[in-house]
mmCIF file of C-alpha atoms in Angstrom:
data_model
loop_
_atom_site.group_PDB
_atom_site.id
_atom_site.type_symbol
_atom_site.label_atom_id
_atom_site.label_comp_id
_atom_site.label_asym_id
_atom_site.label_seq_id
_atom_site.Cartn_x
_atom_site.Cartn_y
_atom_site.Cartn_z
ATOM 1 C CA MET A 133 76.186 55.088 -51.376
ATOM 2 C CA PRO A 134 77.612 51.701 -52.941
ATOM 3 C CA LYS A 135 81.084 50.510 -53.078
ATOM 4 C CA SER A 136 82.954 49.522 -55.619
ATOM 5 C CA ASN A 137 86.767 47.950 -56.494
ATOM 6 C CA ASN A 138 87.545 50.629 -58.859
ATOM 7 C CA HIS A 139 90.479 52.391 -57.591
ATOM 8 C CA SER A 140 88.844 56.020 -58.659
ATOM 9 C CA ILE A 141 85.452 55.276 -57.061
ATOM 10 C CA THR A 142 87.422 56.262 -53.299
ATOM 11 C CA ARG A 143 88.269 59.849 -54.565
ATOM 12 C CA PHE A 144 84.046 60.057 -56.587
ATOM 13 C CA GLN A 145 83.037 58.877 -53.346
ATOM 14 C CA LYS A 146 84.402 61.436 -51.229
ATOM 15 C CA GLN A 147 83.252 64.222 -53.773
ATOM 16 C CA LEU A 148 79.923 62.725 -53.392
ATOM 17 C CA ASN A 149 79.901 62.665 -49.643
ATOM 18 C CA PHE A 150 80.909 66.323 -49.607
ATOM 19 C CA ILE A 151 78.159 67.167 -52.470
ATOM 20 C CA ILE A 152 75.163 65.287 -49.789
ATOM 21 C CA GLU A 153 76.472 67.048 -47.090
ATOM 22 C CA ILE A 154 75.657 70.326 -48.366
ATOM 23 C CA ASP A 155 71.984 69.072 -49.043
ATOM 24 C CA LYS A 156 71.579 70.270 -45.369
ATOM 25 C CA ILE A 157 72.224 74.580 -46.258
ATOM 26 C CA LYS A 158 68.529 74.003 -47.967
ATOM 27 C CA THR A 159 67.153 73.379 -44.612
ATOM 28 C CA ILE A 160 69.258 76.545 -42.984
ATOM 29 C CA ILE A 161 66.918 79.468 -42.731
ATOM 30 C CA ARG A 162 67.595 82.984 -42.622
ATOM 31 C CA GLN A 163 66.138 86.263 -41.695
ATOM 32 C CA THR A 164 65.385 87.432 -44.758
ATOM 33 C CA LEU A 165 61.898 86.699 -46.305
ATOM 34 C CA LEU A 166 61.155 86.153 -50.069
ATOM 35 C CA MET A 167 60.189 89.062 -52.272
ATOM 36 C CA ASP A 168 56.507 87.888 -52.144
ATOM 37 C CA SER A 169 56.714 87.326 -48.533
ATOM 38 C CA SER A 170 55.722 83.523 -48.491
ATOM 39 C CA LYS A 171 58.298 82.340 -46.275
ATOM 40 C CA GLN A 172 62.007 83.020 -45.120
ATOM 41 C CA GLU A 173 64.257 81.896 -47.337
ATOM 42 C CA ASN A 174 67.321 79.838 -46.562
ATOM 43 C CA ASP A 175 70.812 79.474 -47.400
ATOM 44 C CA ALA A 176 70.841 77.477 -50.779
ATOM 45 C CA GLU A 177 68.274 79.721 -52.153
ATOM 46 C CA HIS A 178 70.225 82.910 -50.819
ATOM 47 C CA SER A 179 73.712 81.561 -52.643
ATOM 48 C CA TRP A 180 71.920 80.522 -55.782
ATOM 49 C CA HIS A 181 70.541 84.211 -56.229
ATOM 50 C CA MET A 182 73.706 85.784 -55.123
ATOM 51 C CA ALA A 183 75.511 83.716 -57.593
ATOM 52 C CA VAL A 184 73.224 84.973 -60.419
ATOM 53 C CA SER A 185 73.065 88.317 -59.112
ATOM 54 C CA LEU A 186 77.122 88.669 -59.379
ATOM 55 C CA PHE A 187 76.857 88.057 -62.905
ATOM 56 C CA ILE A 188 74.480 90.354 -63.850
ATOM 57 C CA LEU A 189 75.639 93.290 -61.996
ATOM 58 C CA ASP A 190 79.612 92.611 -62.476
ATOM 59 C CA GLU A 191 79.888 95.941 -64.103
ATOM 60 C CA TYR A 192 79.232 97.547 -61.037
ATOM 61 C CA ALA A 193 82.412 95.876 -59.448
ATOM 62 C CA ASN A 194 84.888 98.654 -58.187
ATOM 63 C CA GLU A 195 87.870 96.439 -59.255
ATOM 64 C CA LYS A 196 87.794 95.228 -63.314
ATOM 65 C CA ASP A 197 88.832 91.943 -64.691
ATOM 66 C CA LEU A 198 87.400 90.080 -61.368
ATOM 67 C CA ASP A 199 87.891 86.529 -61.416
ATOM 68 C CA LEU A 200 84.416 85.347 -62.178
ATOM 69 C CA ILE A 201 85.315 81.516 -61.495
ATOM 70 C CA LYS A 202 86.629 82.443 -58.352
ATOM 71 C CA ALA A 203 83.808 84.694 -57.276
ATOM 72 C CA VAL A 204 80.810 82.491 -58.142
ATOM 73 C CA LYS A 205 82.554 79.722 -56.364
ATOM 74 C CA MET A 206 82.973 81.728 -53.065
ATOM 75 C CA ALA A 207 79.301 83.079 -53.496
ATOM 76 C CA LEU A 208 78.478 79.470 -53.729
ATOM 77 C CA ILE A 209 80.107 78.042 -50.701
ATOM 78 C CA HIS A 210 80.043 81.167 -48.666
ATOM 79 C CA ASP A 211 77.184 79.905 -46.160
ATOM 80 C CA VAL A 212 77.997 76.280 -46.224
ATOM 81 C CA VAL A 213 79.375 76.487 -42.857
ATOM 82 C CA GLU A 214 76.136 77.247 -41.654
ATOM 83 C CA ILE A 215 75.348 73.940 -41.637
ATOM 84 C CA ASP A 216 77.294 73.394 -38.345
ATOM 85 C CA ALA A 217 77.010 76.585 -37.470
ATOM 86 C CA GLY A 218 73.954 78.198 -37.644
ATOM 87 C CA ASP A 219 72.693 81.185 -39.622
ATOM 88 C CA THR A 220 73.650 84.253 -37.585
ATOM 89 C CA PHE A 221 71.448 87.412 -38.179
ATOM 90 C CA ALA A 222 73.540 90.175 -39.356
ATOM 91 C CA TYR A 223 72.135 92.329 -36.628
ATOM 92 C CA ASP A 224 72.580 89.866 -33.648
ATOM 93 C CA LYS A 225 75.503 91.299 -31.795
ATOM 94 C CA LYS A 226 75.815 88.864 -29.417
ATOM 95 C CA ALA A 227 75.414 85.803 -31.397
ATOM 96 C CA HIS A 228 78.548 87.278 -33.747
ATOM 97 C CA GLU A 229 81.325 87.068 -30.773
ATOM 98 C CA ASP A 230 81.517 83.652 -31.134
ATOM 99 C CA LYS A 231 80.758 83.282 -34.714
ATOM 100 C CA GLU A 232 84.507 83.144 -36.216
ATOM 101 C CA GLU A 233 85.198 80.275 -33.931
ATOM 102 C CA ARG A 234 82.185 78.398 -34.768
ATOM 103 C CA GLU A 235 82.562 78.928 -38.312
ATOM 104 C CA LYS A 236 86.055 77.765 -38.533
ATOM 105 C CA LYS A 237 85.475 74.634 -36.737
ATOM 106 C CA ALA A 238 82.530 74.093 -39.439
ATOM 107 C CA ALA A 239 84.812 74.840 -42.343
ATOM 108 C CA GLU A 240 87.316 72.072 -41.347
ATOM 109 C CA ARG A 241 84.981 69.478 -40.701
ATOM 110 C CA ILE A 242 82.690 70.223 -44.151
ATOM 111 C CA PHE A 243 85.091 71.013 -46.466
ATOM 112 C CA GLY A 244 87.220 68.181 -44.753
ATOM 113 C CA LEU A 245 84.784 65.669 -46.554
ATOM 114 C CA LEU A 246 86.775 66.663 -49.972
ATOM 115 C CA LEU A 247 90.037 65.343 -51.202
ATOM 116 C CA ASP A 248 93.199 67.153 -49.894
ATOM 117 C CA ASP A 249 93.938 69.282 -53.008
ATOM 118 C CA VAL A 250 90.254 70.322 -53.263
ATOM 119 C CA ARG A 251 89.700 70.672 -49.517
ATOM 120 C CA ALA A 252 92.844 73.042 -49.543
ATOM 121 C CA GLU A 253 91.059 75.471 -52.420
ATOM 122 C CA TYR A 254 87.704 75.632 -50.850
ATOM 123 C CA ILE A 255 89.071 76.351 -47.607
ATOM 124 C CA ALA A 256 91.382 79.067 -48.832
ATOM 125 C CA LEU A 257 88.361 80.637 -50.772
ATOM 126 C CA TRP A 258 86.006 80.405 -48.036
ATOM 127 C CA GLU A 259 88.674 82.373 -45.445
ATOM 128 C CA GLU A 260 89.113 84.768 -48.611
ATOM 129 C CA PHE A 261 85.837 85.175 -48.433
ATOM 130 C CA GLU A 262 85.632 85.763 -44.840
ATOM 131 C CA LEU A 263 88.975 88.196 -44.545
ATOM 132 C CA GLY A 264 87.106 90.478 -47.589
ATOM 133 C CA GLU A 265 90.467 91.958 -48.707
ATOM 134 C CA THR A 266 90.610 90.834 -52.140
ATOM 135 C CA PRO A 267 88.841 92.462 -55.253
ATOM 136 C CA GLU A 268 86.567 89.008 -55.438
ATOM 137 C CA ALA A 269 86.063 88.444 -51.673
ATOM 138 C CA LYS A 270 85.015 92.439 -51.786
ATOM 139 C CA TYR A 271 82.717 92.154 -54.384
ATOM 140 C CA VAL A 272 81.219 89.218 -53.443
ATOM 141 C CA GLY A 273 80.836 90.263 -49.716
ATOM 142 C CA ALA A 274 78.970 93.380 -51.418
ATOM 143 C CA ILE A 275 76.440 91.249 -53.030
ATOM 144 C CA ASP A 276 75.745 89.052 -50.274
ATOM 145 C CA ARG A 277 75.263 92.285 -47.887
ATOM 146 C CA PHE A 278 72.994 94.190 -51.342
ATOM 147 C CA MET A 279 70.634 90.991 -51.590
ATOM 148 C CA PRO A 280 68.748 91.099 -48.101
ATOM 149 C CA VAL A 281 68.245 94.932 -48.371
ATOM 150 C CA LEU A 282 66.682 94.531 -51.828
ATOM 151 C CA HIS A 283 64.652 91.601 -50.281
ATOM 152 C CA ASN A 284 63.597 94.331 -47.178
ATOM 153 C CA CYS A 285 62.489 97.323 -49.842
ATOM 154 C CA ILE A 286 60.449 94.797 -51.927
ATOM 155 C CA THR A 287 58.618 93.761 -48.884
ATOM 156 C CA LYS A 288 58.449 96.791 -47.268
ATOM 157 C CA GLY A 289 60.956 96.407 -44.652
ATOM 158 C CA LYS A 290 58.935 93.124 -42.740
ATOM 159 C CA GLN A 291 61.748 92.203 -41.423
ATOM 160 C CA TRP A 292 63.276 95.285 -40.314
ATOM 161 C CA GLU A 293 60.001 96.142 -38.445
ATOM 162 C CA LYS A 294 60.250 92.764 -36.990
ATOM 163 C CA HIS A 295 63.402 93.011 -35.483
ATOM 164 C CA GLY A 296 63.965 96.787 -34.827
ATOM 165 C CA VAL A 297 66.476 97.355 -37.052
ATOM 166 C CA THR A 298 66.870 101.827 -37.908
ATOM 167 C CA ALA A 299 68.266 103.132 -40.688
ATOM 168 C CA ASP A 300 71.321 103.880 -39.641
ATOM 169 C CA MET A 301 71.999 99.833 -38.445
ATOM 170 C CA VAL A 302 71.473 99.235 -42.437
ATOM 171 C CA LEU A 303 73.681 101.996 -42.845
ATOM 172 C CA GLU A 304 76.242 100.616 -40.489
ATOM 173 C CA ARG A 305 75.612 97.035 -41.320
ATOM 174 C CA ASN A 306 76.080 97.396 -45.003
ATOM 175 C CA LYS A 307 78.746 100.011 -45.115
ATOM 176 C CA PRO A 308 81.526 97.455 -46.656
ATOM 177 C CA ILE A 309 79.550 96.976 -49.823
ATOM 178 C CA GLU A 310 81.038 100.352 -50.591
ATOM 179 C CA ASP A 311 84.654 98.867 -50.946
ATOM 180 C CA GLY A 312 83.331 96.344 -53.594
ATOM 181 C CA SER A 313 80.967 98.458 -55.089
ATOM 182 C CA GLN A 314 80.726 102.175 -54.827
ATOM 183 C CA PHE A 315 77.647 102.018 -57.184
ATOM 184 C CA LEU A 316 75.750 99.359 -55.035
ATOM 185 C CA TRP A 317 76.622 101.547 -52.084
ATOM 186 C CA ASP A 318 75.218 104.449 -53.198
ATOM 187 C CA GLU A 319 72.183 102.612 -54.254
ATOM 188 C CA VAL A 320 71.964 101.332 -50.927
ATOM 189 C CA THR A 321 72.047 104.892 -49.454
ATOM 190 C CA ARG A 322 69.551 105.874 -51.777
ATOM 191 C CA MET A 323 67.210 102.832 -51.021
ATOM 192 C CA VAL A 324 67.568 103.684 -47.388
ATOM 193 C CA GLU A 325 66.351 107.466 -48.050
ATOM 194 C CA VAL A 326 63.232 105.846 -49.576
ATOM 195 C CA ALA A 327 62.591 103.469 -47.192
ATOM 196 C CA LYS A 328 62.282 106.287 -44.339
ATOM 197 C CA LYS A 329 60.700 108.274 -46.539
ATOM 198 C CA ASP A 330 57.878 105.778 -47.285
ATOM 199 C CA GLY A 331 57.786 104.815 -43.568
ATOM 200 C CA TYR A 332 58.930 101.278 -43.865
ATOM 201 C CA LEU A 333 62.070 102.109 -41.843
ATOM 202 C CA LEU A 334 62.423 104.017 -39.118
ATOM 203 C CA MET B 196 62.000 100.431 -56.008
ATOM 204 C CA PRO B 197 62.852 103.960 -56.081
ATOM 205 C CA LYS B 198 63.377 105.997 -59.475
ATOM 206 C CA SER B 199 66.229 108.502 -60.056
ATOM 207 C CA ASN B 200 67.254 110.942 -62.365
ATOM 208 C CA ASN B 201 70.488 109.534 -63.020
ATOM 209 C CA HIS B 202 70.604 108.015 -66.666
ATOM 210 C CA SER B 203 72.577 104.377 -65.432
ATOM 211 C CA ILE B 204 69.556 103.817 -62.875
ATOM 212 C CA THR B 205 67.358 103.060 -65.826
ATOM 213 C CA ARG B 206 69.856 100.265 -66.641
ATOM 214 C CA PHE B 207 70.338 99.053 -62.917
ATOM 215 C CA GLN B 208 66.497 99.140 -62.701
ATOM 216 C CA LYS B 209 66.251 96.870 -65.865
ATOM 217 C CA GLN B 210 68.973 94.338 -64.171
ATOM 218 C CA LEU B 211 66.930 94.508 -60.693
ATOM 219 C CA ASN B 212 63.847 93.721 -62.197
ATOM 220 C CA PHE B 213 65.074 90.311 -63.397
ATOM 221 C CA ILE B 214 66.738 89.654 -60.086
ATOM 222 C CA ILE B 215 63.454 90.318 -58.431
ATOM 223 C CA GLU B 216 61.447 88.462 -60.924
ATOM 224 C CA ILE B 217 63.955 85.126 -60.874
ATOM 225 C CA ASP B 218 63.283 85.127 -56.666
ATOM 226 C CA LYS B 219 60.130 83.578 -57.684
ATOM 227 C CA ILE B 220 61.927 80.084 -58.715
ATOM 228 C CA LYS B 221 62.075 79.550 -55.067
ATOM 229 C CA THR B 222 58.556 78.318 -55.066
ATOM 230 C CA ILE B 223 58.644 76.303 -57.872
ATOM 231 C CA ILE B 224 58.334 72.743 -56.570
ATOM 232 C CA ARG B 225 59.907 69.786 -57.834
ATOM 233 C CA GLN B 226 58.975 65.905 -57.502
ATOM 234 C CA THR B 227 62.550 65.481 -56.176
ATOM 235 C CA LEU B 228 62.881 65.206 -52.166
ATOM 236 C CA LEU B 229 65.934 66.948 -50.021
ATOM 237 C CA MET B 230 68.433 64.424 -48.765
ATOM 238 C CA ASP B 231 66.748 64.120 -45.365
ATOM 239 C CA SER B 232 63.595 63.638 -47.217
ATOM 240 C CA SER B 233 62.049 66.587 -45.089
ATOM 241 C CA LYS B 234 60.236 68.122 -48.233
ATOM 242 C CA GLN B 235 60.517 68.475 -51.898
ATOM 243 C CA GLU B 236 63.377 70.539 -53.105
ATOM 244 C CA ASN B 237 62.388 73.793 -55.244
ATOM 245 C CA ASP B 238 64.251 75.169 -58.130
ATOM 246 C CA ALA B 239 66.504 77.408 -56.431
ATOM 247 C CA GLU B 240 67.663 74.569 -54.246
ATOM 248 C CA HIS B 241 68.336 72.586 -57.053
ATOM 249 C CA SER B 242 70.008 74.891 -59.238
ATOM 250 C CA TRP B 243 72.851 76.212 -56.594
ATOM 251 C CA HIS B 244 73.147 72.027 -55.991
ATOM 252 C CA MET B 245 74.017 71.873 -59.548
ATOM 253 C CA ALA B 246 76.671 74.713 -59.752
ATOM 254 C CA VAL B 247 78.223 73.644 -56.819
ATOM 255 C CA SER B 248 78.062 69.838 -58.059
ATOM 256 C CA LEU B 249 79.525 70.707 -61.804
ATOM 257 C CA PHE B 250 82.808 72.004 -60.194
ATOM 258 C CA ILE B 251 83.368 69.439 -57.444
ATOM 259 C CA LEU B 252 82.639 67.084 -60.478
ATOM 260 C CA ASP B 253 84.468 68.526 -63.598
ATOM 261 C CA GLU B 254 87.148 66.168 -64.114
ATOM 262 C CA TYR B 255 84.557 63.459 -64.988
ATOM 263 C CA ALA B 256 83.339 65.862 -68.154
ATOM 264 C CA ASN B 257 83.957 63.848 -71.647
ATOM 265 C CA GLU B 258 85.663 67.157 -73.093
ATOM 266 C CA LYS B 259 88.215 68.635 -71.354
ATOM 267 C CA ASP B 260 88.562 72.540 -71.092
ATOM 268 C CA LEU B 261 84.901 73.276 -70.515
ATOM 269 C CA ASP B 262 84.215 77.093 -70.278
ATOM 270 C CA LEU B 263 82.907 76.959 -66.525
ATOM 271 C CA ILE B 264 82.006 80.336 -66.479
ATOM 272 C CA LYS B 265 79.346 79.182 -69.522
ATOM 273 C CA ALA B 266 78.284 76.164 -67.703
ATOM 274 C CA VAL B 267 77.651 77.718 -64.010
ATOM 275 C CA LYS B 268 75.918 80.698 -65.473
ATOM 276 C CA MET B 269 73.751 78.035 -67.645
ATOM 277 C CA ALA B 270 73.118 75.481 -64.141
ATOM 278 C CA LEU B 271 72.010 78.834 -62.500
ATOM 279 C CA ILE B 272 69.704 79.941 -65.169
ATOM 280 C CA HIS B 273 68.323 76.889 -66.904
ATOM 281 C CA ASP B 274 65.233 76.673 -64.556
ATOM 282 C CA VAL B 275 64.158 80.022 -64.707
ATOM 283 C CA VAL B 276 61.543 79.523 -67.528
ATOM 284 C CA GLU B 277 59.477 77.390 -64.980
ATOM 285 C CA ILE B 278 58.498 80.341 -63.423
ATOM 286 C CA ASP B 279 56.151 80.586 -66.081
ATOM 287 C CA ALA B 280 56.345 77.348 -67.755
ATOM 288 C CA GLY B 281 55.850 75.041 -64.350
ATOM 289 C CA ASP B 282 58.176 72.033 -63.392
ATOM 290 C CA THR B 283 57.378 69.283 -66.131
ATOM 291 C CA PHE B 284 58.533 65.730 -63.402
ATOM 292 C CA ALA B 285 61.132 63.907 -65.854
ATOM 293 C CA TYR B 286 58.879 60.696 -66.019
ATOM 294 C CA ASP B 287 55.704 62.986 -67.168
ATOM 295 C CA LYS B 288 55.255 61.876 -71.253
ATOM 296 C CA LYS B 289 51.946 63.976 -71.531
ATOM 297 C CA ALA B 290 53.496 67.135 -70.029
ATOM 298 C CA HIS B 291 56.683 67.292 -71.949
ATOM 299 C CA GLU B 292 54.784 67.407 -74.994
ATOM 300 C CA ASP B 293 53.948 71.039 -75.112
ATOM 301 C CA LYS B 294 56.939 71.561 -72.807
ATOM 302 C CA GLU B 295 59.118 73.336 -75.494
ATOM 303 C CA GLU B 296 56.880 75.773 -76.555
ATOM 304 C CA ARG B 297 56.008 76.722 -73.158
ATOM 305 C CA GLU B 298 59.300 77.092 -71.865
ATOM 306 C CA LYS B 299 60.088 79.175 -75.107
ATOM 307 C CA LYS B 300 57.369 81.795 -74.325
ATOM 308 C CA ALA B 301 58.764 81.807 -70.880
ATOM 309 C CA ALA B 302 62.078 82.816 -71.619
ATOM 310 C CA GLU B 303 61.344 85.404 -74.268
ATOM 311 C CA ARG B 304 59.340 87.254 -71.336
ATOM 312 C CA ILE B 305 61.752 86.486 -68.087
ATOM 313 C CA PHE B 306 64.934 87.103 -70.063
ATOM 314 C CA GLY B 307 63.211 89.872 -71.837
ATOM 315 C CA LEU B 308 63.244 91.615 -68.758
ATOM 316 C CA LEU B 309 67.288 92.259 -69.074
ATOM 317 C CA LEU B 310 68.790 94.499 -71.174
ATOM 318 C CA ASP B 311 69.447 94.293 -74.944
ATOM 319 C CA ASP B 312 72.877 92.356 -74.987
ATOM 320 C CA VAL B 313 72.449 90.589 -71.974
ATOM 321 C CA ARG B 314 69.116 89.306 -72.796
ATOM 322 C CA ALA B 315 70.539 87.850 -76.133
ATOM 323 C CA GLU B 316 73.434 86.149 -74.380
ATOM 324 C CA TYR B 317 70.905 84.894 -71.651
ATOM 325 C CA ILE B 318 68.358 83.452 -74.340
ATOM 326 C CA ALA B 319 71.553 82.188 -76.459
ATOM 327 C CA LEU B 320 72.472 80.183 -73.122
ATOM 328 C CA TRP B 321 69.157 78.579 -72.058
ATOM 329 C CA GLU B 322 68.808 77.125 -75.895
ATOM 330 C CA GLU B 323 72.058 76.096 -76.232
ATOM 331 C CA PHE B 324 71.134 74.086 -72.754
ATOM 332 C CA GLU B 325 68.124 72.360 -74.105
ATOM 333 C CA LEU B 326 69.659 71.752 -77.111
ATOM 334 C CA GLY B 327 72.276 69.894 -75.670
ATOM 335 C CA GLU B 328 75.191 70.084 -78.658
ATOM 336 C CA THR B 329 77.759 71.306 -76.833
ATOM 337 C CA PRO B 330 80.659 70.182 -74.405
ATOM 338 C CA GLU B 331 79.180 72.751 -71.655
ATOM 339 C CA ALA B 332 75.582 71.540 -72.773
ATOM 340 C CA LYS B 333 76.008 68.235 -72.404
ATOM 341 C CA TYR B 334 78.058 68.353 -68.959
ATOM 342 C CA VAL B 335 75.499 70.645 -67.354
ATOM 343 C CA GLY B 336 72.823 68.456 -68.714
ATOM 344 C CA ALA B 337 74.701 65.406 -67.412
ATOM 345 C CA ILE B 338 74.641 67.087 -64.004
ATOM 346 C CA ASP B 339 71.039 67.991 -63.828
ATOM 347 C CA ARG B 340 69.924 64.414 -64.412
ATOM 348 C CA PHE B 341 72.609 63.071 -62.144
ATOM 349 C CA MET B 342 71.069 65.271 -59.067
ATOM 350 C CA PRO B 343 67.738 63.507 -58.751
ATOM 351 C CA VAL B 344 69.206 59.925 -59.615
ATOM 352 C CA LEU B 345 71.747 60.654 -56.014
ATOM 353 C CA HIS B 346 68.731 62.254 -54.341
ATOM 354 C CA ASN B 347 66.497 58.926 -55.173
ATOM 355 C CA CYS B 348 69.293 56.748 -53.903
ATOM 356 C CA ILE B 349 69.659 58.381 -50.781
ATOM 357 C CA THR B 350 65.933 58.542 -50.103
ATOM 358 C CA LYS B 351 66.226 55.070 -51.073
ATOM 359 C CA GLY B 352 63.856 55.133 -54.157
ATOM 360 C CA LYS B 353 60.856 57.406 -51.979
ATOM 361 C CA GLN B 354 60.041 59.513 -55.263
ATOM 362 C CA TRP B 355 60.112 56.424 -57.537
ATOM 363 C CA GLU B 356 58.000 54.514 -55.566
ATOM 364 C CA LYS B 357 55.355 57.090 -55.491
ATOM 365 C CA HIS B 358 55.275 57.532 -58.811
ATOM 366 C CA GLY B 359 55.942 54.123 -60.145
ATOM 367 C CA VAL B 360 59.354 54.689 -61.714
ATOM 368 C CA THR B 361 61.196 51.265 -63.035
ATOM 369 C CA ALA B 362 64.902 50.755 -63.147
ATOM 370 C CA ASP B 363 64.100 50.484 -66.994
ATOM 371 C CA MET B 364 62.439 54.281 -66.919
ATOM 372 C CA VAL B 365 65.393 55.344 -64.875
ATOM 373 C CA LEU B 366 68.152 53.958 -67.378
ATOM 374 C CA GLU B 367 66.242 55.732 -70.454
ATOM 375 C CA ARG B 368 65.408 58.781 -68.919
ATOM 376 C CA ASN B 369 69.187 59.011 -68.046
ATOM 377 C CA LYS B 370 71.280 58.137 -71.190
ATOM 378 C CA PRO B 371 72.099 61.210 -72.315
ATOM 379 C CA ILE B 372 74.105 61.489 -69.253
ATOM 380 C CA GLU B 373 76.524 59.524 -71.335
ATOM 381 C CA ASP B 374 77.036 62.380 -74.070
ATOM 382 C CA GLY B 375 78.250 64.751 -70.917
ATOM 383 C CA SER B 376 80.170 62.118 -68.576
ATOM 384 C CA GLN B 377 80.649 58.483 -69.108
ATOM 385 C CA PHE B 378 82.042 58.158 -65.545
ATOM 386 C CA LEU B 379 79.052 59.233 -64.390
ATOM 387 C CA TRP B 380 76.657 57.521 -66.408
ATOM 388 C CA ASP B 381 78.346 54.069 -65.449
ATOM 389 C CA GLU B 382 77.955 55.055 -61.950
ATOM 390 C CA VAL B 383 74.317 55.699 -62.482
ATOM 391 C CA THR B 384 74.211 52.421 -63.869
ATOM 392 C CA ARG B 385 75.849 50.709 -60.814
ATOM 393 C CA MET B 386 73.647 52.933 -58.505
ATOM 394 C CA VAL B 387 70.256 51.338 -60.524
ATOM 395 C CA GLU B 388 71.934 48.063 -60.161
ATOM 396 C CA VAL B 389 72.069 48.507 -56.342
ATOM 397 C CA ALA B 390 69.069 49.985 -56.055
ATOM 398 C CA LYS B 391 66.925 47.313 -57.554
ATOM 399 C CA LYS B 392 69.168 44.851 -55.551
ATOM 400 C CA ASP B 393 68.417 46.727 -52.337
ATOM 401 C CA GLY B 394 64.623 46.414 -53.213
ATOM 402 C CA TYR B 395 63.816 50.053 -53.483
ATOM 403 C CA LEU B 396 63.730 50.304 -57.328
ATOM 404 C CA LEU B 397 61.758 48.016 -59.378
#
């Protein structure tokens, strides 16, 4: 991008550098298929779908009076670290061993592109999401887990079958949904029952 | 999706129907290239990038004290109508003739999947964005126009060249940015000057 003599451009240039860097998550591919099964989705698509869905479903959050600005920012940037760290498949136990370390380094580099004040805010947001202890982190975490379950139900378990994922594995992996939304967790257990009955989840 | 005897499931099922329907915008392709030029971006990727960027750049909005919840919802859903109406290329005058009618019908069908209360909110949000008269609509509209200019600068005008877009056309098309952000409009005029000087915009 062009430089300028205007002092505020330095600030703007840093903001643009971040906006330009995160374009890369449009090429980070997840295991989840689009609902029409035409391709695997990427992190930008997933983050967008989460952000819309958290507004549509917010009545089901366990905690009322969520800070929705914080929640939506969290959803929008929660996967930015995968630009460096790559997507870690939910059911890949080996890859989860060093996931935390890889993602922490990535957060430092990528949010490090931002200005001091905003960098601190975004690193804190990302860490809060990862820790999953606040009402917003629990709810956004629930939506993050709920989405691929929904995709798998719509595509009749194509990716579950491909990766040998069983009903017990789905329930174990997604149990934290309960901390963010009891309602969504009850729905997931029901969806798993239907998937078993209809034969697309073992 | 499975049915249930629980009364609230009807409400939930409608919410899911909308979430499932809008998955399709991941396949609506825009003219804009990703910044690495690897492919054209889709509406979900664009909407995600806009939503992140409007937070990063909000200090440049002409009007302070924006309702950021309203602004981010607007950004997230502003292109949902293109599921039915298709993407209308910014510089395609012919396609713009019936754009409004096509998109209005689409809004009725797609937001019509939602519950009464939420449907009214989302149709109003989308109409507000299209009218571009409120502070939030002006700012989100500015970000919507700014993003492809940035993509074109990063990719050295590949899509401008492909479609025979000139500097005058870029300035005419993007002038409304000024209504949402004088700062971003000044930057765009500067970026266009650089693009002309560097020979990737005629």
